[in-house]
XYZ file of C-alpha atoms in Angstrom:
312
model
C 17.018 12.703 15.690
C 16.607 10.672 12.507
C 14.035 8.524 10.754
C 14.542 5.022 9.354
C 12.392 3.831 6.442
C 12.243 0.195 5.354
C 12.450 -0.035 1.547
C 10.468 -2.774 -0.161
C 11.514 -4.455 -3.367
C 10.558 -7.354 -5.568
C 12.384 -9.114 -8.379
C 15.151 -6.518 -8.412
C 12.847 -3.483 -8.509
C 12.294 -0.929 -5.751
C 8.601 -0.889 -4.816
C 6.807 2.310 -5.725
C 5.219 2.574 -2.280
C 8.657 3.269 -0.794
C 8.499 6.769 -2.295
C 5.143 7.323 -0.573
C 6.552 6.275 2.800
C 9.505 8.630 2.298
C 6.938 11.412 1.721
C 5.419 10.673 5.125
C 8.902 10.592 6.660
C 9.656 14.009 5.165
C 6.638 15.484 6.930
C 7.923 14.114 10.233
C 11.449 15.311 9.445
C 10.146 18.878 9.056
C 8.966 18.698 12.652
C 12.120 17.252 14.185
C 14.733 18.594 11.777
C 16.217 15.136 11.317
C 17.611 13.059 8.479
C 15.886 10.213 6.637
C 17.787 6.958 6.180
C 16.472 4.248 3.884
C 17.154 0.607 4.754
C 17.599 -1.724 1.779
C 17.858 -5.363 2.876
C 18.206 -8.373 0.597
C 20.684 -10.080 -1.673
C 22.289 -8.397 -4.694
C 20.997 -4.980 -3.732
C 23.239 -2.690 -5.815
C 20.622 -1.648 -8.383
C 17.912 -1.192 -5.746
C 20.255 0.854 -3.548
C 21.039 3.130 -6.508
C 17.324 3.642 -7.187
C 16.675 4.322 -3.495
C 19.464 6.919 -3.380
C 17.645 8.974 -6.031
C 14.534 9.560 -3.907
C 14.260 13.172 -2.822
C 14.608 13.658 0.900
C 16.713 10.584 1.590
C 20.008 11.373 3.317
C 21.570 7.931 3.429
C 20.833 4.459 2.065
C 21.851 1.631 4.394
C 22.415 -1.642 2.558
C 22.237 -5.000 4.321
C 23.258 -7.382 1.534
C 22.933 -10.976 2.678
C 21.029 -14.063 1.587
C 19.149 -14.201 4.910
C 17.329 -10.967 3.977
C 16.485 -12.027 0.413
C 12.712 -12.290 0.859
C 12.397 -9.808 3.740
C 11.163 -12.524 6.060
C 9.845 -11.017 9.264
C 12.219 -12.622 11.761
C 15.632 -11.614 10.340
C 14.378 -8.265 8.999
C 12.874 -7.317 12.362
C 16.097 -8.342 14.108
C 18.075 -6.129 11.717
C 15.846 -3.102 12.273
C 15.885 -3.656 16.020
C 19.700 -3.520 15.994
C 19.585 -0.231 14.108
C 16.625 1.353 15.892
C 18.632 2.778 18.776
C 19.881 5.540 16.463
C 16.399 6.654 15.397
C 13.283 8.301 16.797
C 10.951 6.902 14.129
C 10.872 3.667 12.095
C 8.476 3.620 9.129
C 7.309 1.048 6.604
C 4.422 0.764 4.172
C 1.258 -0.886 5.487
C 1.730 -3.825 3.132
C 2.087 -7.524 3.789
C 5.769 -6.991 4.544
C 5.318 -3.916 6.721
C 2.480 -5.473 8.690
C 4.610 -8.574 9.223
C 7.897 -6.933 10.188
C 7.103 -3.810 12.198
C 4.936 -5.393 14.924
C 7.918 -7.609 15.720
C 10.186 -4.572 15.841
C 7.783 -2.846 18.237
C 7.619 -5.927 20.455
C 11.390 -6.372 20.504
C 11.854 -2.692 21.414
C 8.971 -2.838 23.919
C 7.054 0.043 22.363
C 3.581 0.476 20.872
C 3.106 0.396 17.104
C 0.964 2.980 15.309
C -0.698 1.358 12.296
C -1.704 2.707 8.886
C -1.320 6.436 9.430
C -2.947 8.653 6.818
C -1.735 12.018 8.123
C 1.176 13.511 10.070
C 0.029 16.227 12.467
C 3.339 16.590 14.301
C 6.357 14.472 15.128
C 4.312 12.491 17.684
C 0.682 12.999 16.584
C -0.800 11.053 13.676
C -4.186 10.260 12.181
C -5.305 6.760 11.271
C -8.615 5.221 10.165
C -10.559 2.966 12.536
C -13.839 1.053 12.267
C -13.230 0.297 8.582
C -12.650 3.980 7.878
C -15.883 5.136 9.511
C -13.888 7.219 11.976
C -10.460 8.814 12.045
C -8.460 8.478 15.270
C -5.903 11.086 16.272
C -3.116 9.235 18.075
C -0.371 10.770 20.187
C 2.701 8.747 21.115
C 5.207 9.587 23.809
C 7.305 6.487 23.122
C 11.026 7.107 22.758
C 10.837 5.119 19.505
C 7.814 5.443 17.253
C 7.173 2.393 15.065
C 4.740 3.314 12.301
C 3.160 1.719 9.251
C 1.983 4.117 6.545
C -1.017 3.855 4.231
C 0.911 4.680 1.078
C -2.102 5.907 -0.887
C -2.544 8.794 1.583
C 0.797 10.411 0.718
C 1.980 11.666 -2.670
C 5.186 9.911 -3.679
C 8.401 11.929 -3.612
C 10.153 12.585 -6.915
C 13.542 11.367 -7.987
C 16.482 13.705 -8.137
C 18.163 13.016 -4.826
C 21.746 11.939 -4.368
C 21.925 10.098 -1.050
C 25.087 8.399 0.136
C 25.101 4.590 0.141
C 26.571 2.770 3.121
C 27.055 -1.001 3.449
C 26.077 -2.539 6.785
C 28.102 -5.289 8.360
C 25.182 -6.801 10.258
C 24.028 -10.388 10.069
C 20.829 -11.798 11.532
C 20.287 -15.496 12.087
C 16.963 -17.050 11.200
C 16.023 -20.490 12.453
C 12.324 -19.741 12.763
C 11.065 -19.384 9.210
C 11.957 -20.270 5.652
C 10.783 -19.045 2.269
C 8.980 -21.821 0.379
C 7.499 -20.284 -2.758
C 5.285 -17.561 -4.133
C 2.643 -17.830 -6.816
C 2.078 -14.611 -8.727
C -0.813 -13.772 -11.004
C 0.449 -12.636 -14.414
C -1.399 -9.875 -16.225
C -0.718 -7.460 -19.054
C -2.733 -4.850 -17.184
C -1.390 -2.571 -14.427
C -1.422 -3.773 -10.838
C -4.550 -2.675 -8.982
C -2.520 -1.134 -6.144
C -0.586 1.244 -8.385
C -2.819 1.756 -11.438
C -3.853 5.275 -12.478
C -7.333 3.980 -13.384
C -9.200 1.074 -11.750
C -12.515 -0.426 -12.841
C -14.036 -2.867 -10.363
C -16.990 -5.230 -10.567
C -19.238 -6.388 -7.762
C -21.857 -9.029 -7.106
C -24.072 -7.236 -9.628
C -21.852 -8.599 -12.408
C -23.713 -11.868 -11.905
C -20.877 -14.231 -12.834
C -17.184 -14.443 -13.523
C -17.938 -14.724 -17.223
C -19.610 -11.309 -17.156
C -16.414 -9.691 -15.866
C -15.303 -9.819 -19.520
C -17.602 -6.822 -20.007
C -14.982 -4.793 -18.141
C -12.113 -5.851 -20.406
C -12.812 -3.523 -23.316
C -13.223 -0.481 -21.099
C -10.107 -1.372 -19.119
C -8.101 -1.751 -22.332
C -9.239 1.631 -23.646
C -8.464 3.393 -20.359
C -5.276 1.483 -19.545
C -6.995 0.431 -16.346
C -6.532 -2.339 -13.819
C -9.522 -4.548 -13.017
C -10.580 -5.026 -9.398
C -13.486 -6.560 -7.567
C -15.506 -6.252 -4.389
C -15.309 -8.851 -1.657
C -18.826 -9.996 -2.545
C -17.669 -10.828 -6.076
C -14.609 -12.645 -4.754
C -16.588 -14.587 -2.145
C -19.067 -15.590 -4.848
C -16.195 -17.146 -6.788
C -16.470 -14.782 -9.749
C -12.787 -13.748 -9.665
C -9.629 -14.612 -7.662
C -8.977 -12.836 -4.364
C -5.883 -10.998 -5.634
C -8.333 -8.669 -7.417
C -10.152 -7.692 -4.226
C -10.330 -4.013 -3.317
C -11.376 -3.091 0.204
C -10.545 -3.231 3.865
C -9.480 -6.880 3.647
C -8.144 -6.520 0.109
C -6.054 -3.858 -1.574
C -6.218 -0.187 -0.616
C -6.239 1.945 -3.768
C -6.355 5.656 -4.567
C -6.218 5.985 -8.358
C -7.013 9.116 -10.333
C -10.201 7.421 -11.549
C -12.138 4.593 -9.895
C -15.145 3.068 -11.675
C -17.388 0.871 -9.504
C -19.716 -1.366 -11.511
C -22.459 -3.351 -9.816
C -20.973 -2.593 -6.397
C -23.440 -1.596 -3.690
C -20.801 0.170 -1.590
C -20.467 -1.844 1.617
C -18.358 -0.051 4.197
C -15.516 -2.567 3.817
C -15.238 -1.768 0.112
C -15.462 1.989 0.609
C -12.584 1.782 3.102
C -10.358 0.542 0.297
C -11.172 3.059 -2.450
C -12.821 6.229 -1.097
C -9.544 8.188 -1.354
C -9.684 7.872 -5.158
C -9.487 11.261 -6.870
C -12.634 10.737 -8.985
C -15.205 7.995 -8.314
C -17.763 6.856 -10.882
C -20.525 4.428 -9.894
C -22.794 2.371 -12.156
C -25.621 0.580 -10.343
C -29.279 -0.123 -11.008
C -30.185 0.609 -7.367
C -30.398 4.364 -6.944
C -30.282 3.898 -3.140
C -26.948 2.047 -3.230
C -24.478 3.479 -0.666
C -21.790 3.751 -3.362
C -23.571 6.849 -4.703
C -22.868 8.666 -1.417
C -19.150 8.758 -2.187
C -19.334 8.877 -5.991
C -18.497 12.065 -7.904
C -20.540 10.762 -10.841
C -23.337 8.223 -10.646
C -25.180 6.367 -13.382
C -28.353 4.542 -12.392
C -28.912 1.816 -14.933
C -28.490 -1.810 -15.956
C -24.774 -2.488 -16.222
C -25.356 -4.999 -19.015
C -26.693 -2.135 -21.135
C -24.493 0.666 -19.836
C -21.096 -1.048 -20.112
C -21.362 -1.809 -23.868
C -22.627 1.751 -24.423
C -19.726 3.192 -22.410
C -17.191 1.103 -24.301
C -18.699 2.251 -27.605
C -18.443 5.909 -26.559
C -14.810 5.445 -25.504
């Protein structure tokens, strides 16, 4: 009884959320007493395989090195996992764009039900996951012979390095005549990525305009923070949608989250309420954001932000 974890990578670097998924796999492994294998698929995977082998808890790194897997397109990657899945009781991936694209296909090909975005492992076949935008937590039990699971990475503390897993090359090829990689356009920033930053400061509709988001820059620079936004701010055209935090944006759980001019709609709270410390700045003392905030400041953000930056 073993567990297979799909490793994500980008531009030659192993994604940090892989360590979080391995942490979830380790909790399952304690229940079943099985091994954890990490699947690294792509082209030129030597460096990524070496990094993956260092993750604590990983028994073996399986490397599928072929051009067809370069961008982890759903069709060939799902076909690869499906070929391997017969040797495993659980298949896990992060609940990211890639995981949400690949694992439903694996579940369909294996004729089993997927369990999405788990936040807790209760036993080897019982898991908790948020529903209704995080308003309720469902406890799900699966009796499937193969459990296909996506993991909300922010709910599990990443495993450390220090492991020494064996690396094994796979001689498996998957054809792909259904899809092709065209291009990707990435936003460049000197600041940390919102998804992995230790500190995040986000602005909402209360910022008033995209120009006013510059008020967050000084504070972000002093705290080494990433800058995010609510859906309302994105929909208003203040900032691009890659900054959006929330149910339909990025799920974050930094050590410190500062919400500025954000009322606290349920969709936004679903994306950041697992933050370790939440600070809210809003002129409306009845704003829902204060219900989840550890510290709240009722005031005009155009006065409070310059004062906060000065104090920092």
